């Protein structure tokens, strides 16, 4: 059982608060991804779990035991570093077996375990080589093998794929996830790449500015982001966030922005607000009366074959200068040219409304049941 | 097959108790670095810094190193005695000569040599190796070798000079020339090393800057004065200061081997004088007093240099 | 930076002159050492009847063998001792944070700039009081702390990627283990450079052994040469043989370690 708990964890570097009020519970065997932009505190949080940084306040529990003041080497956690951190003067075999040799395990036993781990990662033919003779992908596997062989309570990954080229990243992603599922070890994984988060995680922890913004399964976060940040962070191309005003007029509550007018639920208060529209939720004009209809002028088209990305400008009919910028993502290939007017529709249930501080307004869209 | 070894991997060891025990013990590593530093600190304390203080104390007593005899406190009279001695005058003047002569030979001359080697790049390997040879051999070796070469009866120098018709006098026996022989020998030994120091300083200059300046139309002179010289001044400072501080010590060996301070005190310097007071006549008080004066002298020299160079650097900016 | 043609020629000429002035004395010494006694004063550089007699006389008439033993023994011990102590101190300065760390480091480096002159008397007295006169102890112990080693090694250790040290920590290595199994194996070039420096410094040392050695029990080669010079003044052949023997080890050590060193120091300027 390797459950992990962060309780009230905070980290200050001098006057800067790098991590604030970090509370998280991770169940045994879970693959949790900490994701966010640079500087959001995800790596620092991971390092506090590893014992490489000391929290300014709060506690960390492993299997219910407080390990906040336990030194790294006694925590039984294994970490894969961004640069892999392989010992340059040791062979692959010695690198993998280093931690075992420190435990004074008999040579034969070390060899056996190292061979097993190496085989699992398909690097057993590289055991005699030195790190400088390996490719990036191979080094990464050695780093992973080094962690596996320790049979730790949990795996910690610090952006392990960021030094690989795109193609390799895709296959490495899958392999790491498969490996973790086979071993069933609790894993905490840090990345800035939302694709890795979406595809690998059991649960995602989105961080920004040192704080946790939202925790949930990938789909939960995707479908029901609780703030503009999460909505625009996950998914590519990102959610369209259109700034506008909420106004009461003639008994209706409306969200208005150039080219857009959406009826809102009655509980929404006046003031500035943001409307979130996922690019893929825009469809070519339908006849459905419940759908929101809009039209925009095509600015730029990216034809990807399987889908087409279209940058549009929505403007009010009065021909004013204010424009709402929207990206639409339509399946298949559409022949369009700049300047063309494109009528679109969207199901109201896929719209999201955020208040002026970025938090979601639940049930904000009229006629869109939660 | 792979899983057999790792099958036990999942079997969780009861870590609860183990972690708890560890948790109880606060890991205080605050004394660990001191353990690592201890040998160095103790050694430096005992053999470098404490002796400094002791020397100051010794300069105020009269003693002849005999453990049976007590060291009598005599205040500052040692200073007066040493400074008033005839030896002191010669030693002081000579020290100035040594330093003054060392600057062009050991500090300035290596610079153009280093620049030239730098411009040669990899092709200068041969020169560099030869230049470095004198650094490997000891001053004793150098001293003996030159004593042989300068042998007044049938040394090579005399014979070669005779071949081209010059009568070479006994350079080491004449008060006017002996000191220059010593200066020449010590420069001979040190030149190569200082060239390498400058080369190291030059190596850190990114050639891209030079290329950029050339593209901007700068000539060799401009490049030297505006780019290279300012970047070289730290190395220059270092070489200058260490030369001033260590020259006296460096010439000790040639002096001791070849002239013992003579003829007529023409090659002695403050260091040799202190040596003679301390270890030849065993006048500990005098030796220590001389040492303290020497120390003050060195501090003054360093201070002057730092001020002078400071101003020069400011002009350049 | 390329020099113009005429300057290049001048440069080569000057440098050749310098090299000749460096090599000539060495050639003369070499030639004299292999000349039989009756040819020593002849001007010709190549001996007509080269001989090893001078070397034979050197070892027979003086305790030169002992001198070599003393010098070699104390030098090796000094090198090993200084490297170990230097590594420990460098590690402490590089990898720990503690109060007064930077001041202490300045003090350690500052010790480099304190010339022997200033400390020789009290240390001499100390040696007398400890009864270390004429022993290897006097040659080794006072010289065991090397600020330059601490400086250089600290530099190198600080340039280690911190993730490497983190990985070692996660793997369960404590400070001691990390130092000797992860850091030191990667300090090769620095250790090689220091070995050369310390070896040469110790082998060629003159002043201190002059003070504390009295007999072949501890006398070093350099002082032995001085002895020889003062007694056997006219046997120049053997004297030259002596200085050659005294110089070989330093040159050998240099050649052995230099591949790892000289290029590290100067090569970055070559990439032009």
PDB file of C-alpha atoms in Angstrom, chain A residues 108-354:
ATOM      1  CA  UNK A 108      24.878 -12.283  -8.043  1.00  0.00           C
ATOM      2  CA  UNK A 109      21.583 -11.015  -6.750  1.00  0.00           C
ATOM      3  CA  UNK A 110      22.293  -7.502  -8.044  1.00  0.00           C
ATOM      4  CA  UNK A 111      23.144  -8.875 -11.454  1.00  0.00           C
ATOM      5  CA  UNK A 112      19.932 -10.855 -11.556  1.00  0.00           C
ATOM      6  CA  UNK A 113      17.728  -7.929 -10.656  1.00  0.00           C
ATOM      7  CA  UNK A 114      19.515  -5.559 -12.981  1.00  0.00           C
ATOM      8  CA  UNK A 115      19.165  -8.039 -15.838  1.00  0.00           C
ATOM      9  CA  UNK A 116      15.466  -8.409 -15.149  1.00  0.00           C
ATOM     10  CA  UNK A 117      14.855  -4.678 -15.127  1.00  0.00           C
ATOM     11  CA  UNK A 118      16.975  -4.188 -18.226  1.00  0.00           C
ATOM     12  CA  UNK A 119      15.102  -6.853 -20.071  1.00  0.00           C
ATOM     13  CA  UNK A 120      11.777  -5.363 -19.154  1.00  0.00           C
ATOM     14  CA  UNK A 121      12.923  -2.088 -20.697  1.00  0.00           C
ATOM     15  CA  UNK A 122      14.605  -3.792 -23.631  1.00  0.00           C
ATOM     16  CA  UNK A 123      18.034  -2.431 -22.893  1.00  0.00           C
ATOM     17  CA  UNK A 124      19.689  -5.661 -21.821  1.00  0.00           C
ATOM     18  CA  UNK A 125      21.996  -5.479 -24.819  1.00  0.00           C
ATOM     19  CA  UNK A 126      23.367  -2.156 -23.598  1.00  0.00           C
ATOM     20  CA  UNK A 127      24.474  -3.173 -20.134  1.00  0.00           C
ATOM     21  CA  UNK A 128      28.184  -2.751 -20.798  1.00  0.00           C
ATOM     22  CA  UNK A 129      27.937   0.663 -22.407  1.00  0.00           C
ATOM     23  CA  UNK A 130      28.593   4.013 -20.818  1.00  0.00           C
ATOM     24  CA  UNK A 131      25.881   6.703 -20.794  1.00  0.00           C
ATOM     25  CA  UNK A 132      27.694   8.889 -23.303  1.00  0.00           C
ATOM     26  CA  UNK A 133      27.412   6.102 -25.851  1.00  0.00           C
ATOM     27  CA  UNK A 134      23.626   5.972 -25.631  1.00  0.00           C
ATOM     28  CA  UNK A 135      20.905   7.854 -27.433  1.00  0.00           C
ATOM     29  CA  UNK A 136      18.411  10.026 -25.579  1.00  0.00           C
ATOM     30  CA  UNK A 137      15.745   7.382 -25.650  1.00  0.00           C
ATOM     31  CA  UNK A 138      18.106   4.717 -24.392  1.00  0.00           C
ATOM     32  CA  UNK A 139      19.302   6.900 -21.562  1.00  0.00           C
ATOM     33  CA  UNK A 140      15.750   7.485 -20.532  1.00  0.00           C
ATOM     34  CA  UNK A 141      15.130   3.780 -20.306  1.00  0.00           C
ATOM     35  CA  UNK A 142      18.214   3.317 -18.186  1.00  0.00           C
ATOM     36  CA  UNK A 143      16.900   5.986 -15.848  1.00  0.00           C
ATOM     37  CA  UNK A 144      13.585   4.174 -15.620  1.00  0.00           C
ATOM     38  CA  UNK A 145      15.286   0.817 -15.097  1.00  0.00           C
ATOM     39  CA  UNK A 146      17.319   2.344 -12.310  1.00  0.00           C
ATOM     40  CA  UNK A 147      14.090   3.328 -10.583  1.00  0.00           C
ATOM     41  CA  UNK A 148      12.331   0.026 -11.119  1.00  0.00           C
ATOM     42  CA  UNK A 149      15.106  -2.050  -9.668  1.00  0.00           C
ATOM     43  CA  UNK A 150      14.716  -0.335  -6.325  1.00  0.00           C
ATOM     44  CA  UNK A 151      11.151  -1.607  -5.958  1.00  0.00           C
ATOM     45  CA  UNK A 152      10.095   1.676  -4.456  1.00  0.00           C
ATOM     46  CA  UNK A 153       6.889   2.677  -2.749  1.00  0.00           C
ATOM     47  CA  UNK A 154       6.273   5.143  -5.556  1.00  0.00           C
ATOM     48  CA  UNK A 155       7.792   6.420  -8.778  1.00  0.00           C
ATOM     49  CA  UNK A 156       8.452  10.101  -9.216  1.00  0.00           C
ATOM     50  CA  UNK A 157       8.942  11.469 -12.711  1.00  0.00           C
ATOM     51  CA  UNK A 158      10.233  14.981 -13.378  1.00  0.00           C
ATOM     52  CA  UNK A 159       9.467  15.875 -17.013  1.00  0.00           C
ATOM     53  CA  UNK A 160      11.200  12.743 -18.275  1.00  0.00           C
ATOM     54  CA  UNK A 161      10.103  13.166 -21.879  1.00  0.00           C
ATOM     55  CA  UNK A 162      10.977  16.799 -22.442  1.00  0.00           C
ATOM     56  CA  UNK A 163      14.422  15.977 -23.841  1.00  0.00           C
ATOM     57  CA  UNK A 164      13.107  13.539 -26.428  1.00  0.00           C
ATOM     58  CA  UNK A 165      11.991  14.396 -29.929  1.00  0.00           C
ATOM     59  CA  UNK A 166       8.278  14.423 -30.654  1.00  0.00           C
ATOM     60  CA  UNK A 167       8.022  11.005 -32.247  1.00  0.00           C
ATOM     61  CA  UNK A 168       9.902   9.327 -29.442  1.00  0.00           C
ATOM     62  CA  UNK A 169       7.785  11.098 -26.902  1.00  0.00           C
ATOM     63  CA  UNK A 170       4.660   9.457 -28.214  1.00  0.00           C
ATOM     64  CA  UNK A 171       5.958   5.911 -27.898  1.00  0.00           C
ATOM     65  CA  UNK A 172       7.739   6.616 -24.612  1.00  0.00           C
ATOM     66  CA  UNK A 173       4.524   7.935 -23.138  1.00  0.00           C
ATOM     67  CA  UNK A 174       2.727   4.731 -23.902  1.00  0.00           C
ATOM     68  CA  UNK A 175       5.540   2.579 -22.619  1.00  0.00           C
ATOM     69  CA  UNK A 176       5.772   4.361 -19.309  1.00  0.00           C
ATOM     70  CA  UNK A 177       2.058   4.104 -18.760  1.00  0.00           C
ATOM     71  CA  UNK A 178       2.014   0.411 -19.674  1.00  0.00           C
ATOM     72  CA  UNK A 179       4.927  -0.277 -17.402  1.00  0.00           C
ATOM     73  CA  UNK A 180       3.259   1.432 -14.506  1.00  0.00           C
ATOM     74  CA  UNK A 181       0.096  -0.513 -15.046  1.00  0.00           C
ATOM     75  CA  UNK A 182       2.021  -3.778 -15.055  1.00  0.00           C
ATOM     76  CA  UNK A 183       3.874  -2.923 -11.885  1.00  0.00           C
ATOM     77  CA  UNK A 184       0.945  -1.245 -10.189  1.00  0.00           C
ATOM     78  CA  UNK A 185       3.228   1.211  -8.390  1.00  0.00           C
ATOM     79  CA  UNK A 186       1.888   4.568  -7.282  1.00  0.00           C
ATOM     80  CA  UNK A 187       3.288   7.242  -9.570  1.00  0.00           C
ATOM     81  CA  UNK A 188       3.568  11.004  -9.363  1.00  0.00           C
ATOM     82  CA  UNK A 189       4.471  12.521 -12.724  1.00  0.00           C
ATOM     83  CA  UNK A 190       5.333  16.133 -13.439  1.00  0.00           C
ATOM     84  CA  UNK A 191       5.053  17.708 -16.882  1.00  0.00           C
ATOM     85  CA  UNK A 192       4.213  20.942 -18.621  1.00  0.00           C
ATOM     86  CA  UNK A 193       2.757  19.059 -21.565  1.00  0.00           C
ATOM     87  CA  UNK A 194      -0.993  18.761 -21.341  1.00  0.00           C
ATOM     88  CA  UNK A 195      -1.078  15.915 -23.842  1.00  0.00           C
ATOM     89  CA  UNK A 196       1.034  13.770 -21.533  1.00  0.00           C
ATOM     90  CA  UNK A 197      -1.286  14.688 -18.700  1.00  0.00           C
ATOM     91  CA  UNK A 198      -4.443  13.862 -20.604  1.00  0.00           C
ATOM     92  CA  UNK A 199      -3.199  10.560 -21.998  1.00  0.00           C
ATOM     93  CA  UNK A 200      -1.346   9.138 -19.027  1.00  0.00           C
ATOM     94  CA  UNK A 201      -3.065  10.238 -15.873  1.00  0.00           C
ATOM     95  CA  UNK A 202      -5.613   8.540 -13.682  1.00  0.00           C
ATOM     96  CA  UNK A 203      -6.017  11.972 -12.187  1.00  0.00           C
ATOM     97  CA  UNK A 204      -4.606  15.328 -13.162  1.00  0.00           C
ATOM     98  CA  UNK A 205      -3.568  18.085 -10.788  1.00  0.00           C
ATOM     99  CA  UNK A 206      -3.486  21.418 -12.595  1.00  0.00           C
ATOM    100  CA  UNK A 207      -1.235  23.966 -10.910  1.00  0.00           C
ATOM    101  CA  UNK A 208      -0.725  27.645 -11.422  1.00  0.00           C
ATOM    102  CA  UNK A 209       1.254  30.174  -9.461  1.00  0.00           C
ATOM    103  CA  UNK A 210       2.068  27.723  -6.727  1.00  0.00           C
ATOM    104  CA  UNK A 211      -1.481  26.622  -6.144  1.00  0.00           C
ATOM    105  CA  UNK A 212      -3.617  23.700  -7.150  1.00  0.00           C
ATOM    106  CA  UNK A 213      -6.341  24.891  -9.481  1.00  0.00           C
ATOM    107  CA  UNK A 214      -8.247  21.718 -10.017  1.00  0.00           C
ATOM    108  CA  UNK A 215      -7.928  17.997  -9.419  1.00  0.00           C
ATOM    109  CA  UNK A 216      -9.830  15.324 -11.296  1.00  0.00           C
ATOM    110  CA  UNK A 217      -9.780  12.740 -14.022  1.00  0.00           C
ATOM    111  CA  UNK A 218      -8.766  13.974 -17.446  1.00  0.00           C
ATOM    112  CA  UNK A 219     -12.311  13.935 -18.669  1.00  0.00           C
ATOM    113  CA  UNK A 220     -13.636  15.665 -15.596  1.00  0.00           C
ATOM    114  CA  UNK A 221     -11.162  18.469 -16.066  1.00  0.00           C
ATOM    115  CA  UNK A 222     -11.772  18.654 -19.756  1.00  0.00           C
ATOM    116  CA  UNK A 223     -15.519  18.749 -19.579  1.00  0.00           C
ATOM    117  CA  UNK A 224     -15.936  20.730 -16.407  1.00  0.00           C
ATOM    118  CA  UNK A 225     -13.049  23.065 -15.851  1.00  0.00           C
ATOM    119  CA  UNK A 226     -13.536  25.204 -12.782  1.00  0.00           C
ATOM    120  CA  UNK A 227     -11.715  28.214 -14.145  1.00  0.00           C
ATOM    121  CA  UNK A 228     -10.506  29.864 -17.283  1.00  0.00           C
ATOM    122  CA  UNK A 229      -6.965  28.694 -16.653  1.00  0.00           C
ATOM    123  CA  UNK A 230      -7.846  25.021 -16.591  1.00  0.00           C
ATOM    124  CA  UNK A 231     -10.204  25.412 -19.518  1.00  0.00           C
ATOM    125  CA  UNK A 232      -7.544  26.970 -21.677  1.00  0.00           C
ATOM    126  CA  UNK A 233      -4.694  24.801 -20.459  1.00  0.00           C
ATOM    127  CA  UNK A 234      -6.085  21.426 -21.392  1.00  0.00           C
ATOM    128  CA  UNK A 235      -6.856  20.661 -24.986  1.00  0.00           C
ATOM    129  CA  UNK A 236      -5.231  21.727 -28.196  1.00  0.00           C
ATOM    130  CA  UNK A 237      -6.080  24.030 -29.823  1.00  0.00           C
ATOM    131  CA  UNK A 238      -7.039  25.692 -26.537  1.00  0.00           C
ATOM    132  CA  UNK A 239     -10.531  26.678 -25.531  1.00  0.00           C
ATOM    133  CA  UNK A 240     -11.672  29.937 -27.014  1.00  0.00           C
ATOM    134  CA  UNK A 241     -12.031  32.376 -24.153  1.00  0.00           C
ATOM    135  CA  UNK A 242     -14.148  35.287 -25.237  1.00  0.00           C
ATOM    136  CA  UNK A 243     -14.361  38.301 -23.002  1.00  0.00           C
ATOM    137  CA  UNK A 244     -17.686  40.083 -22.755  1.00  0.00           C
ATOM    138  CA  UNK A 245     -20.341  41.570 -20.509  1.00  0.00           C
ATOM    139  CA  UNK A 246     -23.273  40.161 -18.620  1.00  0.00           C
ATOM    140  CA  UNK A 247     -26.246  42.494 -18.742  1.00  0.00           C
ATOM    141  CA  UNK A 248     -29.819  42.451 -17.646  1.00  0.00           C
ATOM    142  CA  UNK A 249     -32.130  43.625 -20.442  1.00  0.00           C
ATOM    143  CA  UNK A 250     -35.862  43.262 -20.768  1.00  0.00           C
ATOM    144  CA  UNK A 251     -36.056  40.592 -18.132  1.00  0.00           C
ATOM    145  CA  UNK A 252     -33.353  38.505 -19.780  1.00  0.00           C
ATOM    146  CA  UNK A 253     -29.808  37.975 -18.627  1.00  0.00           C
ATOM    147  CA  UNK A 254     -27.479  38.135 -21.579  1.00  0.00           C
ATOM    148  CA  UNK A 255     -23.788  37.610 -22.230  1.00  0.00           C
ATOM    149  CA  UNK A 256     -22.729  39.918 -25.008  1.00  0.00           C
ATOM    150  CA  UNK A 257     -19.505  40.129 -26.948  1.00  0.00           C
ATOM    151  CA  UNK A 258     -18.854  41.193 -30.514  1.00  0.00           C
ATOM    152  CA  UNK A 259     -20.838  38.835 -32.689  1.00  0.00           C
ATOM    153  CA  UNK A 260     -22.225  36.895 -29.750  1.00  0.00           C
ATOM    154  CA  UNK A 261     -25.303  37.061 -27.613  1.00  0.00           C
ATOM    155  CA  UNK A 262     -26.059  34.221 -25.238  1.00  0.00           C
ATOM    156  CA  UNK A 263     -29.007  33.906 -22.848  1.00  0.00           C
ATOM    157  CA  UNK A 264     -27.907  33.103 -19.371  1.00  0.00           C
ATOM    158  CA  UNK A 265     -29.552  31.636 -16.308  1.00  0.00           C
ATOM    159  CA  UNK A 266     -31.277  34.187 -14.115  1.00  0.00           C
ATOM    160  CA  UNK A 267     -28.888  33.880 -11.172  1.00  0.00           C
ATOM    161  CA  UNK A 268     -25.955  35.289 -13.033  1.00  0.00           C
ATOM    162  CA  UNK A 269     -25.004  38.781 -11.919  1.00  0.00           C
ATOM    163  CA  UNK A 270     -24.013  41.696 -14.089  1.00  0.00           C
ATOM    164  CA  UNK A 271     -20.469  42.452 -14.910  1.00  0.00           C
ATOM    165  CA  UNK A 272     -17.521  41.340 -17.030  1.00  0.00           C
ATOM    166  CA  UNK A 273     -17.355  37.652 -17.802  1.00  0.00           C
ATOM    167  CA  UNK A 274     -15.671  35.169 -20.093  1.00  0.00           C
ATOM    168  CA  UNK A 275     -17.328  32.621 -22.344  1.00  0.00           C
ATOM    169  CA  UNK A 276     -15.508  29.385 -23.045  1.00  0.00           C
ATOM    170  CA  UNK A 277     -16.079  27.595 -26.352  1.00  0.00           C
ATOM    171  CA  UNK A 278     -14.090  24.487 -27.236  1.00  0.00           C
ATOM    172  CA  UNK A 279     -12.996  24.592 -30.878  1.00  0.00           C
ATOM    173  CA  UNK A 280     -14.404  21.136 -31.565  1.00  0.00           C
ATOM    174  CA  UNK A 281     -17.823  22.033 -30.252  1.00  0.00           C
ATOM    175  CA  UNK A 282     -18.417  24.400 -33.155  1.00  0.00           C
ATOM    176  CA  UNK A 283     -20.314  22.744 -35.981  1.00  0.00           C
ATOM    177  CA  UNK A 284     -21.482  23.842 -39.408  1.00  0.00           C
ATOM    178  CA  UNK A 285     -24.913  25.567 -39.160  1.00  0.00           C
ATOM    179  CA  UNK A 286     -27.666  23.237 -37.993  1.00  0.00           C
ATOM    180  CA  UNK A 287     -31.408  23.630 -37.859  1.00  0.00           C
ATOM    181  CA  UNK A 288     -31.630  22.907 -34.162  1.00  0.00           C
ATOM    182  CA  UNK A 289     -33.473  25.693 -32.373  1.00  0.00           C
ATOM    183  CA  UNK A 290     -31.788  24.844 -29.089  1.00  0.00           C
ATOM    184  CA  UNK A 291     -28.374  25.446 -30.550  1.00  0.00           C
ATOM    185  CA  UNK A 292     -26.629  28.760 -30.420  1.00  0.00           C
ATOM    186  CA  UNK A 293     -26.114  30.129 -33.898  1.00  0.00           C
ATOM    187  CA  UNK A 294     -23.379  32.482 -34.898  1.00  0.00           C
ATOM    188  CA  UNK A 295     -21.382  33.437 -37.916  1.00  0.00           C
ATOM    189  CA  UNK A 296     -17.934  34.711 -38.481  1.00  0.00           C
ATOM    190  CA  UNK A 297     -15.518  35.834 -41.154  1.00  0.00           C
ATOM    191  CA  UNK A 298     -12.762  33.386 -42.009  1.00  0.00           C
ATOM    192  CA  UNK A 299      -9.295  34.781 -41.290  1.00  0.00           C
ATOM    193  CA  UNK A 300      -6.980  31.823 -41.644  1.00  0.00           C
ATOM    194  CA  UNK A 301      -7.403  28.152 -42.494  1.00  0.00           C
ATOM    195  CA  UNK A 302      -5.135  25.246 -41.447  1.00  0.00           C
ATOM    196  CA  UNK A 303      -6.022  22.111 -43.347  1.00  0.00           C
ATOM    197  CA  UNK A 304      -4.680  19.067 -41.505  1.00  0.00           C
ATOM    198  CA  UNK A 305      -6.419  16.446 -43.587  1.00  0.00           C
ATOM    199  CA  UNK A 306      -8.386  14.723 -40.861  1.00  0.00           C
ATOM    200  CA  UNK A 307      -9.637  18.047 -39.588  1.00  0.00           C
ATOM    201  CA  UNK A 308      -9.595  21.708 -40.447  1.00  0.00           C
ATOM    202  CA  UNK A 309      -8.709  24.523 -38.050  1.00  0.00           C
ATOM    203  CA  UNK A 310     -10.331  27.813 -38.892  1.00  0.00           C
ATOM    204  CA  UNK A 311      -9.583  31.167 -37.307  1.00  0.00           C
ATOM    205  CA  UNK A 312     -12.653  33.337 -37.412  1.00  0.00           C
ATOM    206  CA  UNK A 313     -13.606  36.835 -36.450  1.00  0.00           C
ATOM    207  CA  UNK A 314     -17.088  37.395 -35.100  1.00  0.00           C
ATOM    208  CA  UNK A 315     -18.427  40.885 -35.241  1.00  0.00           C
ATOM    209  CA  UNK A 316     -21.710  42.566 -34.509  1.00  0.00           C
ATOM    210  CA  UNK A 317     -23.857  43.243 -37.470  1.00  0.00           C
ATOM    211  CA  UNK A 318     -23.467  46.954 -37.058  1.00  0.00           C
ATOM    212  CA  UNK A 319     -20.073  46.626 -38.668  1.00  0.00           C
ATOM    213  CA  UNK A 320     -18.223  47.910 -35.620  1.00  0.00           C
ATOM    214  CA  UNK A 321     -14.550  47.307 -35.206  1.00  0.00           C
ATOM    215  CA  UNK A 322     -14.727  45.066 -32.147  1.00  0.00           C
ATOM    216  CA  UNK A 323     -14.200  41.444 -33.032  1.00  0.00           C
ATOM    217  CA  UNK A 324     -14.284  38.207 -31.112  1.00  0.00           C
ATOM    218  CA  UNK A 325     -11.525  35.849 -32.161  1.00  0.00           C
ATOM    219  CA  UNK A 326     -12.598  32.254 -32.355  1.00  0.00           C
ATOM    220  CA  UNK A 327     -10.878  29.106 -33.562  1.00  0.00           C
ATOM    221  CA  UNK A 328     -13.101  26.347 -34.863  1.00  0.00           C
ATOM    222  CA  UNK A 329     -12.129  22.755 -35.383  1.00  0.00           C
ATOM    223  CA  UNK A 330     -14.228  20.969 -37.977  1.00  0.00           C
ATOM    224  CA  UNK A 331     -13.755  17.329 -38.845  1.00  0.00           C
ATOM    225  CA  UNK A 332     -12.758  16.452 -42.352  1.00  0.00           C
ATOM    226  CA  UNK A 333     -11.648  18.795 -45.046  1.00  0.00           C
ATOM    227  CA  UNK A 334     -13.430  22.054 -45.756  1.00  0.00           C
ATOM    228  CA  UNK A 335     -12.613  24.239 -48.676  1.00  0.00           C
ATOM    229  CA  UNK A 336     -12.649  27.766 -47.394  1.00  0.00           C
ATOM    230  CA  UNK A 337     -10.969  31.008 -48.154  1.00  0.00           C
ATOM    231  CA  UNK A 338     -10.147  34.090 -46.156  1.00  0.00           C
ATOM    232  CA  UNK A 339     -12.899  36.632 -46.117  1.00  0.00           C
ATOM    233  CA  UNK A 340     -15.617  34.063 -46.514  1.00  0.00           C
ATOM    234  CA  UNK A 341     -18.527  34.185 -44.110  1.00  0.00           C
ATOM    235  CA  UNK A 342     -19.027  30.914 -42.260  1.00  0.00           C
ATOM    236  CA  UNK A 343     -22.204  30.171 -40.342  1.00  0.00           C
ATOM    237  CA  UNK A 344     -21.734  27.899 -37.318  1.00  0.00           C
ATOM    238  CA  UNK A 345     -23.738  26.389 -34.510  1.00  0.00           C
ATOM    239  CA  UNK A 346     -22.928  25.142 -31.069  1.00  0.00           C
ATOM    240  CA  UNK A 347     -24.780  23.036 -28.527  1.00  0.00           C
ATOM    241  CA  UNK A 348     -25.442  25.183 -25.509  1.00  0.00           C
ATOM    242  CA  UNK A 349     -24.416  22.447 -23.106  1.00  0.00           C
ATOM    243  CA  UNK A 350     -20.858  22.705 -24.253  1.00  0.00           C
ATOM    244  CA  UNK A 351     -20.581  26.388 -23.418  1.00  0.00           C
ATOM    245  CA  UNK A 352     -18.911  27.461 -20.199  1.00  0.00           C
ATOM    246  CA  UNK A 353     -19.230  30.768 -18.426  1.00  0.00           C
ATOM    247  CA  UNK A 354     -16.514  32.243 -16.178  1.00  0.00           C
TER     248      UNK A 354
END
